[in-house]
Tab-separated table of C-alpha atoms and ligand atoms in Angstrom:
chain	number	residue	atom	x	y	z
A	10	MET	CA	-3.822	48.276	-18.688
A	11	ASP	CA	-2.325	50.721	-16.248
A	12	LYS	CA	-5.372	51.236	-14.814
A	13	GLU	CA	-5.804	47.953	-13.826
A	14	PHE	CA	-2.619	47.921	-12.225
A	15	ARG	CA	-3.582	50.792	-10.466
A	16	ASN	CA	-6.724	48.862	-8.961
A	17	LEU	CA	-3.848	46.045	-7.311
A	18	PRO	CA	-4.172	46.460	-3.723
A	19	SER	CA	-0.862	47.097	-1.273
A	20	VAL	CA	0.426	44.189	1.053
A	21	ASP	CA	-0.579	46.399	4.034
A	22	ARG	CA	-4.089	47.144	2.320
A	23	LEU	CA	-4.519	43.322	2.063
A	24	LEU	CA	-3.325	42.555	5.813
A	25	SER	CA	-5.819	45.408	6.937
A	26	GLU	CA	-8.888	43.106	5.270
A	27	GLU	CA	-11.276	41.644	8.127
A	28	ARG	CA	-10.779	37.897	6.406
A	29	ILE	CA	-6.798	38.240	6.537
A	30	ARG	CA	-7.050	39.672	10.217
A	31	GLN	CA	-9.004	36.546	11.167
A	32	LEU	CA	-6.449	34.565	9.388
A	33	GLN	CA	-3.555	36.103	11.866
A	34	GLN	CA	-5.259	34.789	14.742
A	35	ASN	CA	-4.361	31.044	13.461
A	36	TYR	CA	-1.060	31.904	11.126
A	37	PRO	CA	1.836	33.779	11.440
A	38	HIS	CA	2.322	37.118	10.062
A	39	THR	CA	5.104	36.299	7.734
A	40	LEU	CA	3.349	33.325	6.371
A	41	ILE	CA	0.617	35.348	5.234
A	42	VAL	CA	2.443	37.843	4.046
A	43	ASP	CA	4.600	35.281	1.947
A	44	PHE	CA	1.175	34.265	0.469
A	45	ILE	CA	-0.273	37.712	-0.363
A	46	ARG	CA	3.416	38.781	-2.683
A	47	ARG	CA	3.202	35.585	-4.311
A	48	TYR	CA	-0.632	36.260	-4.967
A	49	LEU	CA	0.177	39.786	-6.270
A	50	GLN	CA	2.818	38.363	-8.439
A	51	GLN	CA	0.379	36.346	-9.930
A	52	VAL	CA	-2.315	39.099	-10.522
A	53	ARG	CA	0.337	41.133	-11.997
A	54	LEU	CA	1.203	38.761	-14.400
A	55	SER	CA	-2.477	38.318	-15.005
A	56	ILE	CA	-3.327	41.781	-15.551
A	57	ALA	CA	-0.324	42.194	-17.708
A	58	ALA	CA	-1.959	39.601	-20.097
A	59	SER	CA	-5.147	41.972	-20.605
A	60	ASN	CA	-7.033	40.466	-17.914
A	61	PRO	CA	-8.745	42.883	-15.032
A	62	CYS	CA	-7.827	42.669	-11.341
A	63	PRO	CA	-9.845	41.189	-9.211
A	64	SER	CA	-11.359	43.200	-6.067
A	65	VAL	CA	-9.483	43.545	-2.689
A	66	SER	CA	-12.399	41.025	-1.066
A	67	GLU	CA	-11.658	37.942	-4.279
A	68	ILE	CA	-7.826	38.518	-3.321
A	69	ALA	CA	-8.447	38.440	0.356
A	70	GLU	CA	-10.709	35.437	0.016
A	71	SER	CA	-8.398	33.383	-2.473
A	72	ILE	CA	-5.466	34.031	-0.152
A	73	CYS	CA	-7.310	32.654	3.010
A	74	THR	CA	-8.228	29.507	0.894
A	75	GLN	CA	-4.827	28.867	-0.104
A	76	VAL	CA	-3.292	29.379	3.521
A	77	ARG	CA	-5.628	27.137	5.194
A	78	ALA	CA	-5.255	24.510	2.384
A	79	LEU	CA	-1.700	24.445	2.991
A	80	ALA	CA	-1.994	23.971	6.358
A	81	SER	CA	-4.509	21.075	6.138
A	82	PRO	CA	-3.384	17.369	5.786
A	83	THR	CA	-3.810	15.969	2.272
A	84	LEU	CA	-3.293	12.470	3.980
A	85	ARG	CA	-6.985	11.450	5.129
A	86	PRO	CA	-8.469	8.564	5.743
A	87	VAL	CA	-11.404	6.773	3.200
A	88	ILE	CA	-13.551	3.960	3.107
A	89	ASN	CA	-12.556	1.502	0.672
A	90	ALA	CA	-15.361	0.247	-1.105
A	91	THR	CA	-13.313	-0.833	-4.235
A	92	GLY	CA	-13.707	-4.327	-3.240
A	93	VAL	CA	-9.678	-4.328	-3.346
A	94	ILE	CA	-9.018	-5.391	-0.190
A	95	LEU	CA	-4.919	-4.929	-0.318
A	96	HIS	CA	-5.009	-1.827	-2.456
A	97	THR	CA	-1.871	-0.180	-2.709
A	98	ASN	CA	-3.093	3.519	-3.599
A	99	LEU	CA	-5.241	3.364	-0.255
A	100	GLY	CA	-2.479	2.176	1.755
A	101	ARG	CA	-2.682	-1.291	1.653
A	102	ALA	CA	-3.725	-3.434	4.776
A	103	PRO	CA	-5.400	-1.728	7.895
A	104	LEU	CA	-4.351	-2.940	11.271
A	105	SER	CA	-5.693	-4.858	14.059
A	106	GLN	CA	-6.557	-2.905	17.369
A	107	GLU	CA	-3.974	-4.169	19.130
A	108	ALA	CA	-1.417	-3.226	16.430
A	109	ILE	CA	-2.853	0.173	16.712
A	110	ALA	CA	-2.577	0.368	20.432
A	111	ALA	CA	1.015	-0.670	20.207
A	112	MET	CA	1.787	1.853	17.941
A	113	GLU	CA	0.369	4.459	19.687
A	114	ALA	CA	2.076	3.708	22.769
A	115	MET	CA	5.322	3.754	21.018
A	116	ALA	CA	4.714	7.098	19.275
A	117	LYS	CA	4.015	8.496	22.742
A	118	GLY	CA	6.959	8.255	24.209
A	119	TYR	CA	10.401	6.452	24.322
A	120	CYS	CA	10.678	2.686	24.672
A	121	ASN	CA	13.744	0.141	24.679
A	122	LEU	CA	14.048	-0.326	20.955
A	123	GLU	CA	17.862	-0.582	21.088
A	124	LEU	CA	18.369	-1.238	25.207
A	125	ASP	CA	19.155	-4.204	26.652
A	126	PHE	CA	17.812	-3.961	30.269
A	127	ASP	CA	20.403	-6.998	31.420
A	128	SER	CA	23.741	-5.514	30.295
A	129	ARG	CA	22.585	-2.105	29.977
A	130	LYS	CA	24.230	-1.834	26.959
A	131	ARG	CA	23.000	-1.031	23.181
A	132	GLY	CA	20.616	-3.665	22.115
A	133	SER	CA	19.304	-4.497	18.165
A	134	ARG	CA	15.900	-3.494	17.243
A	135	ASN	CA	15.456	-6.454	15.416
A	136	THR	CA	15.270	-8.543	18.762
A	137	HIS	CA	11.914	-7.923	19.250
A	138	LEU	CA	10.730	-9.751	16.339
A	139	GLU	CA	13.283	-12.051	15.584
A	140	PRO	CA	12.024	-14.722	17.943
A	141	VAL	CA	8.676	-14.684	16.999
A	142	LEU	CA	9.299	-14.878	13.148
A	143	CYS	CA	11.735	-17.707	13.630
A	144	GLN	CA	8.766	-19.570	15.558
A	145	LEU	CA	5.985	-18.622	13.027
A	146	THR	CA	8.573	-19.884	10.041
A	147	GLY	CA	10.469	-22.369	11.605
A	148	ALA	CA	13.427	-20.241	10.305
A	149	GLU	CA	16.940	-19.995	12.114
A	150	ALA	CA	16.618	-16.380	11.908
A	151	ALA	CA	15.061	-13.175	10.833
A	152	LEU	CA	15.673	-9.326	9.989
A	153	VAL	CA	12.994	-6.906	9.354
A	154	VAL	CA	13.481	-3.893	7.126
A	155	ASN	CA	11.466	-0.829	5.455
A	156	ASN	CA	9.576	-2.732	3.121
A	157	ASN	CA	10.054	-5.731	0.468
A	158	ALA	CA	11.507	-3.710	-1.982
A	159	SER	CA	14.428	-2.834	0.328
A	160	ALA	CA	14.512	-6.331	1.433
A	161	VAL	CA	15.427	-7.529	-2.309
A	162	LEU	CA	17.640	-4.885	-2.593
A	163	LEU	CA	19.313	-5.493	1.055
A	164	VAL	CA	19.682	-9.433	0.233
A	165	LEU	CA	21.128	-8.935	-3.455
A	166	THR	CA	23.649	-6.249	-2.126
A	167	ALA	CA	24.650	-7.706	0.811
A	168	LEU	CA	25.428	-11.217	-0.943
A	169	ALA	CA	25.706	-11.297	-4.536
A	170	LYS	CA	27.440	-7.510	-5.542
A	171	LYS	CA	29.996	-8.127	-8.020
A	172	LYS	CA	28.186	-11.469	-8.671
A	173	GLU	CA	25.241	-13.187	-10.618
A	174	VAL	CA	22.333	-14.442	-9.695
A	175	ILE	CA	20.195	-16.809	-12.330
A	176	VAL	CA	16.331	-15.709	-12.218
A	177	SER	CA	13.659	-17.278	-14.631
A	178	ARG	CA	13.120	-15.278	-17.645
A	179	GLY	CA	9.252	-15.458	-16.429
A	180	GLN	CA	10.119	-14.121	-13.299
A	181	ALA	CA	12.252	-11.017	-14.381
A	182	VAL	CA	9.166	-8.984	-13.637
A	183	GLU	CA	7.810	-5.667	-12.486
A	184	ILE	CA	5.849	-5.641	-9.666
A	185	GLY	CA	3.908	-2.506	-9.943
A	186	ASP	CA	4.896	1.205	-9.941
A	187	GLY	CA	8.346	0.816	-11.760
A	188	PHE	CA	9.289	-1.778	-9.285
A	189	ARG	CA	11.387	-4.132	-11.692
A	190	ILE	CA	13.501	-7.141	-10.565
A	191	PRO	CA	16.075	-6.530	-13.351
A	192	ASP	CA	16.578	-2.768	-12.250
A	193	VAL	CA	16.777	-3.861	-8.515
A	194	MET	CA	19.481	-6.358	-9.630
A	195	ARG	CA	21.454	-3.635	-11.543
A	196	GLN	CA	21.126	-1.249	-8.538
A	197	SER	CA	22.786	-4.078	-6.211
A	198	GLY	CA	25.714	-4.293	-8.703
A	199	VAL	CA	24.170	-7.695	-9.188
A	200	LYS	CA	24.632	-9.544	-12.978
A	201	LEU	CA	21.256	-10.773	-13.747
A	202	ILE	CA	21.231	-14.080	-15.753
A	203	GLU	CA	17.903	-14.870	-17.263
A	204	VAL	CA	17.199	-18.245	-17.796
A	205	GLY	CA	14.421	-20.423	-20.001
A	206	THR	CA	12.097	-18.364	-21.995
A	207	THR	CA	9.066	-16.257	-20.689
A	208	ASN	CA	6.806	-19.199	-20.399
A	209	CYS	CA	9.006	-22.162	-19.941
A	210	THR	CA	11.981	-22.496	-17.702
A	211	TYR	CA	13.679	-25.927	-16.457
A	212	ILE	CA	15.888	-26.642	-14.107
A	213	THR	CA	18.650	-27.922	-16.714
A	214	ASP	CA	18.104	-23.999	-18.194
A	215	TYR	CA	19.527	-22.844	-14.044
A	216	GLU	CA	22.095	-25.743	-14.266
A	217	GLN	CA	23.661	-24.890	-17.626
A	218	ALA	CA	24.292	-21.115	-16.458
A	219	ILE	CA	26.168	-21.996	-13.046
A	220	ASN	CA	29.409	-20.720	-13.061
A	221	PRO	CA	31.821	-19.858	-10.864
A	222	ARG	CA	30.479	-16.438	-10.312
A	223	THR	CA	27.418	-17.340	-9.581
A	224	ALA	CA	26.258	-16.480	-6.075
A	225	ALA	CA	22.841	-17.783	-5.742
A	226	LEU	CA	19.631	-18.811	-7.550
A	227	MET	CA	16.575	-16.456	-7.326
A	228	ARG	CA	12.659	-17.313	-7.379
A	229	VAL	CA	10.184	-14.612	-7.770
A	230	HIS	CA	6.733	-14.879	-6.887
A	231	SER	CA	4.718	-13.772	-10.278
A	232	SER	CA	2.531	-11.644	-7.742
A	233	ASN	CA	0.509	-9.515	-10.118
A	234	PHE	CA	0.102	-11.594	-13.374
A	235	ARG	CA	-0.454	-14.919	-14.297
A	236	LEU	CA	0.624	-17.217	-17.220
A	237	MET	CA	-1.872	-19.719	-18.835
A	238	GLY	CA	-1.555	-22.633	-21.301
A	239	PHE	CA	1.195	-23.782	-21.959
A	240	THR	CA	4.148	-23.157	-19.300
A	241	HIS	CA	6.637	-25.234	-16.968
A	242	PHE	CA	8.356	-23.416	-14.026
A	243	VAL	CA	10.830	-25.001	-11.777
A	244	THR	CA	9.406	-25.597	-8.389
A	245	LEU	CA	11.319	-24.537	-5.207
A	246	ASP	CA	12.121	-28.266	-4.363
A	247	GLU	CA	14.212	-28.476	-7.495
A	248	LEU	CA	15.899	-25.065	-7.089
A	249	VAL	CA	16.770	-26.033	-3.634
A	250	THR	CA	18.420	-29.296	-4.568
A	251	LEU	CA	20.077	-27.632	-7.342
A	252	GLY	CA	21.591	-25.130	-4.976
A	253	LYS	CA	22.715	-27.704	-2.787
A	254	HIS	CA	24.712	-29.529	-5.126
A	255	TYR	CA	26.114	-26.621	-6.019
A	256	GLU	CA	26.300	-25.026	-2.356
A	257	LEU	CA	24.482	-21.848	-3.718
A	258	PRO	CA	21.624	-20.429	-1.711
A	259	VAL	CA	18.063	-19.988	-3.143
A	260	PHE	CA	16.325	-16.570	-2.338
A	261	ASP	CA	12.848	-16.836	-2.496
A	262	ASP	CA	11.036	-13.660	-2.904
A	263	LEU	CA	7.214	-14.650	-2.353
A	264	GLY	CA	5.767	-10.834	-2.221
A	265	SER	CA	2.493	-11.751	-0.564
A	266	GLY	CA	3.674	-14.435	1.819
A	267	SER	CA	1.277	-15.641	4.088
A	268	PHE	CA	1.132	-17.534	7.340
A	269	LEU	CA	-2.214	-18.959	6.890
A	270	ASP	CA	-3.627	-21.170	4.081
A	271	THR	CA	-5.183	-19.135	1.723
A	272	THR	CA	-7.498	-22.623	0.172
A	273	ARG	CA	-9.270	-22.601	3.766
A	274	PHE	CA	-11.602	-19.628	2.067
A	275	GLY	CA	-11.904	-20.571	-1.131
A	276	LEU	CA	-8.933	-18.987	-2.581
A	277	ASP	CA	-6.279	-20.295	-4.710
A	278	PRO	CA	-3.270	-21.011	-3.065
A	279	ALA	CA	-0.987	-18.501	-2.044
A	280	PRO	CA	2.821	-19.253	-1.334
A	281	MET	CA	3.121	-19.838	2.655
A	282	VAL	CA	6.072	-18.483	4.509
A	283	PRO	CA	6.880	-21.506	6.652
A	284	GLN	CA	6.545	-23.820	3.208
A	285	SER	CA	9.569	-22.263	1.406
A	286	VAL	CA	11.495	-22.361	4.587
A	287	ALA	CA	10.938	-25.973	5.151
A	288	ILE	CA	11.955	-26.786	1.733
A	289	GLY	CA	14.957	-25.392	2.422
A	290	ALA	CA	15.186	-21.616	0.916
A	291	GLY	CA	18.173	-19.886	2.102
A	292	LEU	CA	16.498	-16.520	2.168
A	293	VAL	CA	12.578	-15.957	2.149
A	294	LEU	CA	11.415	-12.462	1.463
A	295	PHE	CA	7.761	-10.905	2.024
A	296	SER	CA	6.058	-7.784	2.888
A	297	GLY	CA	4.681	-7.061	5.806
A	298	ASP	CA	1.314	-5.141	4.736
A	299	LYS	CA	0.112	-7.639	2.203
A	300	LEU	CA	-1.443	-10.910	2.982
A	301	MET	CA	0.777	-10.595	6.652
A	302	GLY	CA	-1.821	-7.780	7.245
A	303	GLY	CA	0.541	-5.469	9.302
A	304	PRO	CA	2.322	-2.148	8.574
A	305	GLN	CA	4.498	-1.707	5.940
A	306	ALA	CA	7.774	-3.766	6.385
A	307	GLY	CA	9.992	-6.091	4.730
A	308	ILE	CA	10.373	-9.194	6.300
A	309	ILE	CA	13.333	-11.763	5.687
A	310	VAL	CA	13.588	-15.227	7.346
A	311	GLY	CA	16.173	-17.923	6.628
A	312	ARG	CA	19.236	-19.265	7.335
A	313	LYS	CA	21.654	-17.373	10.075
A	314	GLN	CA	24.567	-17.354	8.436
A	315	LEU	CA	23.408	-15.437	5.733
A	316	ILE	CA	20.936	-13.435	7.867
A	317	ASP	CA	24.234	-12.577	9.742
A	318	LYS	CA	25.618	-10.872	6.977
A	319	LEU	CA	22.687	-8.875	6.006
A	320	LYS	CA	22.560	-7.260	9.564
A	321	LYS	CA	26.276	-6.518	9.199
A	322	HIS	CA	25.886	-4.580	5.917
A	323	PRO	CA	26.021	-0.670	5.991
A	324	LEU	CA	22.868	-0.870	4.065
A	325	ALA	CA	20.978	-2.569	6.693
A	326	ARG	CA	21.018	0.543	8.653
A	327	ALA	CA	19.743	2.794	5.700
A	328	VAL	CA	16.792	0.617	5.035
A	329	ARG	CA	15.844	-0.264	8.724
A	330	ILE	CA	12.450	-0.059	10.217
A	331	ASP	CA	11.229	2.411	13.116
A	332	LYS	CA	10.031	1.931	16.217
A	333	ILE	CA	6.219	2.709	15.350
A	334	ARG	CA	5.997	0.108	12.361
A	335	LEU	CA	8.415	-2.243	14.246
A	336	ALA	CA	5.637	-2.110	17.470
A	337	GLY	CA	2.809	-2.717	14.947
A	338	LEU	CA	4.527	-5.513	13.298
A	339	ALA	CA	5.169	-7.343	16.634
A	340	ALA	CA	1.639	-7.180	17.534
A	341	THR	CA	0.302	-8.384	14.227
A	342	LEU	CA	2.763	-11.484	14.612
A	343	ILE	CA	1.467	-12.263	17.790
A	344	HIS	CA	-2.197	-12.690	16.754
A	345	TYR	CA	-0.631	-15.656	14.411
A	346	LEU	CA	1.465	-17.167	17.294
A	347	LYS	CA	-2.070	-17.053	19.353
A	348	ASP	CA	-3.962	-18.703	16.510
A	349	GLU	CA	-6.438	-15.535	16.390
A	350	ALA	CA	-5.355	-13.947	12.788
A	351	VAL	CA	-8.707	-14.481	11.041
A	352	ASN	CA	-10.904	-12.791	13.997
A	353	LYS	CA	-8.325	-9.816	14.792
A	354	ILE	CA	-6.395	-8.784	11.655
A	355	PRO	CA	-8.773	-6.753	9.375
A	356	VAL	CA	-7.416	-8.207	6.009
A	357	TRP	CA	-8.387	-11.792	7.220
A	358	ARG	CA	-11.572	-10.836	8.649
A	359	MET	CA	-12.462	-9.313	5.299
A	360	ILE	CA	-11.616	-12.690	3.253
A	361	SER	CA	-13.501	-14.519	5.945
A	362	ALA	CA	-16.724	-12.602	6.093
A	363	SER	CA	-19.775	-14.474	5.262
A	364	LEU	CA	-21.616	-14.093	1.915
A	365	GLU	CA	-24.743	-13.695	3.725
A	366	ASP	CA	-23.380	-10.563	6.108
A	367	ILE	CA	-22.116	-8.977	2.948
A	368	ASP	CA	-25.566	-9.568	1.348
A	369	ARG	CA	-27.412	-7.844	4.156
A	370	ARG	CA	-24.921	-4.770	4.057
A	371	ALA	CA	-25.240	-4.463	0.533
A	372	ARG	CA	-28.709	-4.227	0.420
A	373	LEU	CA	-28.616	-1.867	3.159
A	374	TRP	CA	-26.132	0.236	1.202
A	375	ALA	CA	-28.573	0.085	-1.843
A	376	GLN	CA	-31.723	1.244	-0.150
A	377	PRO	CA	-31.055	5.074	0.137
A	378	LEU	CA	-29.855	5.048	-3.855
A	379	GLN	CA	-33.703	4.137	-4.386
A	380	GLY	CA	-34.249	2.927	-7.866
A	381	LEU	CA	-30.523	3.630	-8.923
A	382	ALA	CA	-28.915	0.889	-7.187
A	383	ARG	CA	-29.133	-2.927	-8.011
A	384	VAL	CA	-27.421	-5.541	-5.604
A	385	VAL	CA	-25.713	-8.092	-7.684
A	386	GLU	CA	-23.092	-11.213	-7.428
A	387	GLY	CA	-19.705	-9.985	-7.919
A	388	GLU	CA	-16.136	-10.756	-7.035
A	389	THR	CA	-13.846	-8.916	-4.006
A	390	MET	CA	-10.096	-8.961	-5.346
A	391	ILE	CA	-7.223	-9.462	-2.851
A	392	GLY	CA	-4.774	-7.285	-4.575
A	393	GLY	CA	-1.438	-6.155	-3.256
A	394	GLY	CA	-0.007	-8.223	-6.051
A	395	SER	CA	-1.508	-11.119	-4.398
A	396	LEU	CA	-3.527	-14.242	-5.566
A	397	PRO	CA	-3.249	-12.873	-9.345
A	398	GLY	CA	-6.591	-13.299	-10.782
A	399	ASP	CA	-7.783	-14.981	-7.346
A	400	THR	CA	-11.191	-13.888	-5.972
A	401	LEU	CA	-13.702	-14.184	-3.206
A	402	PRO	CA	-17.637	-13.999	-4.235
A	403	THR	CA	-19.048	-11.156	-3.065
A	404	ARG	CA	-22.332	-8.703	-3.739
A	405	LEU	CA	-21.965	-5.431	-5.308
A	406	VAL	CA	-23.958	-2.451	-4.968
A	407	THR	CA	-24.293	-1.362	-8.853
A	408	VAL	CA	-25.636	2.343	-9.313
A	409	GLY	CA	-26.106	3.730	-12.455
A	410	GLU	CA	-26.932	0.724	-14.774
A	411	ALA	CA	-30.333	2.207	-16.370
A	412	GLU	CA	-28.952	5.860	-16.816
A	413	LYS	CA	-25.753	4.216	-18.584
A	414	ARG	CA	-28.361	3.071	-21.501
A	415	LYS	CA	-29.337	7.002	-21.597
A	416	HIS	CA	-25.668	7.891	-22.178
A	417	GLN	CA	-25.858	9.893	-18.669
A	418	ASN	CA	-22.599	9.268	-16.738
A	419	ILE	CA	-24.336	9.164	-13.507
A	420	ALA	CA	-21.457	6.443	-12.441
A	421	GLN	CA	-19.181	9.309	-12.559
A	422	THR	CA	-21.188	12.086	-11.205
A	423	LEU	CA	-22.086	10.000	-8.007
A	424	SER	CA	-17.973	8.424	-7.665
A	425	GLN	CA	-16.884	12.038	-7.671
A	426	ARG	CA	-19.764	13.249	-5.068
A	427	LEU	CA	-18.689	10.201	-3.032
A	428	CYS	CA	-15.178	11.331	-3.062
A	429	CYS	CA	-15.741	15.105	-1.662
A	430	GLN	CA	-17.558	13.794	1.631
A	431	GLU	CA	-15.895	14.155	4.757
A	432	ILE	CA	-14.783	11.039	4.611
A	433	PRO	CA	-14.360	9.878	0.868
A	434	VAL	CA	-15.839	6.904	0.122
A	435	VAL	CA	-13.923	5.268	-2.631
A	436	GLY	CA	-15.703	2.294	-5.051
A	437	ARG	CA	-14.770	1.267	-8.635
A	438	ILE	CA	-16.127	1.830	-12.001
A	439	SER	CA	-16.290	-0.997	-14.457
A	440	ASP	CA	-18.270	-0.225	-18.005
A	441	ASN	CA	-19.581	3.175	-16.940
A	442	VAL	CA	-21.338	1.803	-13.657
A	443	LEU	CA	-20.243	2.441	-10.272
A	444	LEU	CA	-19.280	-0.562	-8.378
A	445	LEU	CA	-19.503	-0.534	-4.332
A	446	ASP	CA	-18.086	-3.889	-2.414
A	447	PRO	CA	-19.113	-3.959	1.441
A	448	ARG	CA	-16.391	-6.715	1.693
A	449	SER	CA	-13.422	-4.293	1.696
A	450	VAL	CA	-15.632	-1.894	4.223
A	451	PHE	CA	-15.404	-2.302	8.147
A	452	PRO	CA	-19.121	-2.796	9.090
A	453	GLU	CA	-18.277	-0.199	11.616
A	454	GLU	CA	-18.270	2.039	8.879
A	455	ASP	CA	-21.483	1.337	7.133
A	456	GLU	CA	-23.285	4.165	8.821
A	457	VAL	CA	-20.904	6.784	7.170
A	458	VAL	CA	-21.404	5.051	4.056
A	459	LEU	CA	-25.030	5.365	4.424
A	460	GLN	CA	-24.874	9.182	4.830
A	461	ALA	CA	-22.638	9.576	2.111
A	462	LEU	CA	-25.056	7.643	-0.385
A	463	GLN	CA	-28.028	9.389	1.263
A	464	ARG	CA	-26.510	12.987	0.619
A	465	VAL	CA	-25.316	12.224	-2.773
A	466	THR	CA	-28.824	11.269	-3.841
A	467	THR	CA	-30.392	13.982	-2.285
A	468	ASP	CA	-27.934	16.102	-4.549
A	469	LEU	CA	-28.472	14.097	-7.431
A	470	GLN	CA	-32.494	14.688	-6.998
A	471	HIS	CA	-31.887	18.276	-6.894
A	472	THR	CA	-29.882	18.655	-9.757
B	1080	PLP	C1	5.115	-6.501	-3.617
B	1080	PLP	C2	6.024	-7.228	-4.015
B	1080	PLP	C3	7.890	-6.780	-4.020
B	1080	PLP	C4	7.544	-5.073	-3.042
B	1080	PLP	O1	7.212	-5.625	-1.896
B	1080	PLP	P1	6.967	-3.836	-1.110
B	1080	PLP	O2	6.472	-4.405	0.608
B	1080	PLP	O3	5.737	-3.277	-1.760
B	1080	PLP	O4	8.202	-2.957	-0.900
B	1080	PLP	C5	8.734	-7.312	-4.167
B	1080	PLP	N1	8.541	-8.514	-4.711
B	1080	PLP	C6	6.974	-9.115	-5.056
B	1080	PLP	C7	7.459	-10.224	-5.520
B	1080	PLP	C8	6.167	-8.579	-4.428
B	1080	PLP	O5	5.096	-8.880	-4.825
């Protein structure tokens, strides 16, 4: 063991190694010394555990790899062939050209984020979005924050703290990744009053729970699950009528609120923001990056008197939106204003893409895979907690069906190799078959997908 310790190179010896000298042209000396020291410490422990000491060139090589890895961004673009259009793990909604251009312009320099040119005084960043949101939704006022989760937190904290909010037991749900409505309520200092049963809630259940401590009635869209069979839920109309009678506002958390009627595309109806406003919800909350198709944001529209209270609350500052996403959201909203959302916003372009086009692209993708692939009928999911269980017909490229029978996991292998490409191509694996859906991929990306498929197929044939 002592002999192995004597093989351990010094820091200086490593610094004079050719590879490390080259590394010093791009990275500061102190950073490299830091990595060398840490690496040598690891090697010492390894030797103490009776392992041999690696050679100087092996050590140098490992250090170079580590330094370069840390200095490379880990966040990278991928191609979403999963067939889930609003995939939270893949960053949800891709943005329109106009939104991207607006964000770039604001990122480059200064802007009038909070400057009122007329008065030359400090303005509010909210003025850049409020008029368009009011026009699109019919609401009196609007406020945009960091995301919908923070919108829920702000609304409850500012308007119901130390009071009670009544929610149907079937809507006290987890949205995903641990975001649970009951937890957010607790965090806001609000007492959640759950009424009804998991599958049935009636308006009388709400009415019986109302007392002087009640601050609001809340509806939460059951975004990511669906109850089947014997169920009953109270409509927004009923809630609003009850709220009016007792002078209580209704908060309507739509999650993936939409400005377009999804039934136009053969989908189940998604909750429409203007409809909730028209019915009389006091506040309507929804995400910027779900069916809206914009950047991450939480949008709150509704009665001015309530929005004014939100604007003044200290938490509003803590959850405010930044200038870049604000610019992207404004550009996205303008697409709806000009009635060009279906052609301009990628999410809607994907939803409205014709099956013939998708079929043609699926056949194109299947070509490099030769005998390994087949084009089959399948379904695209909207995702993002929107339209539970609702899907669009699509064509899928399935890979590895025949091999599955031979108990070779070719789907897993291919999927891994597709993820190792310079631009990773992410598909979905179902029952040991790899599925690739062209609907969630931009037609402009087809060439990259084809090249990736070509490479992995060639690799496979050589192994
Ligand atoms: C998605 C969702 C949220 C959270 O929205 P984020 O924008 O992800 O923060 C809250 N409520 C409902 C009903 C949702 O579907």
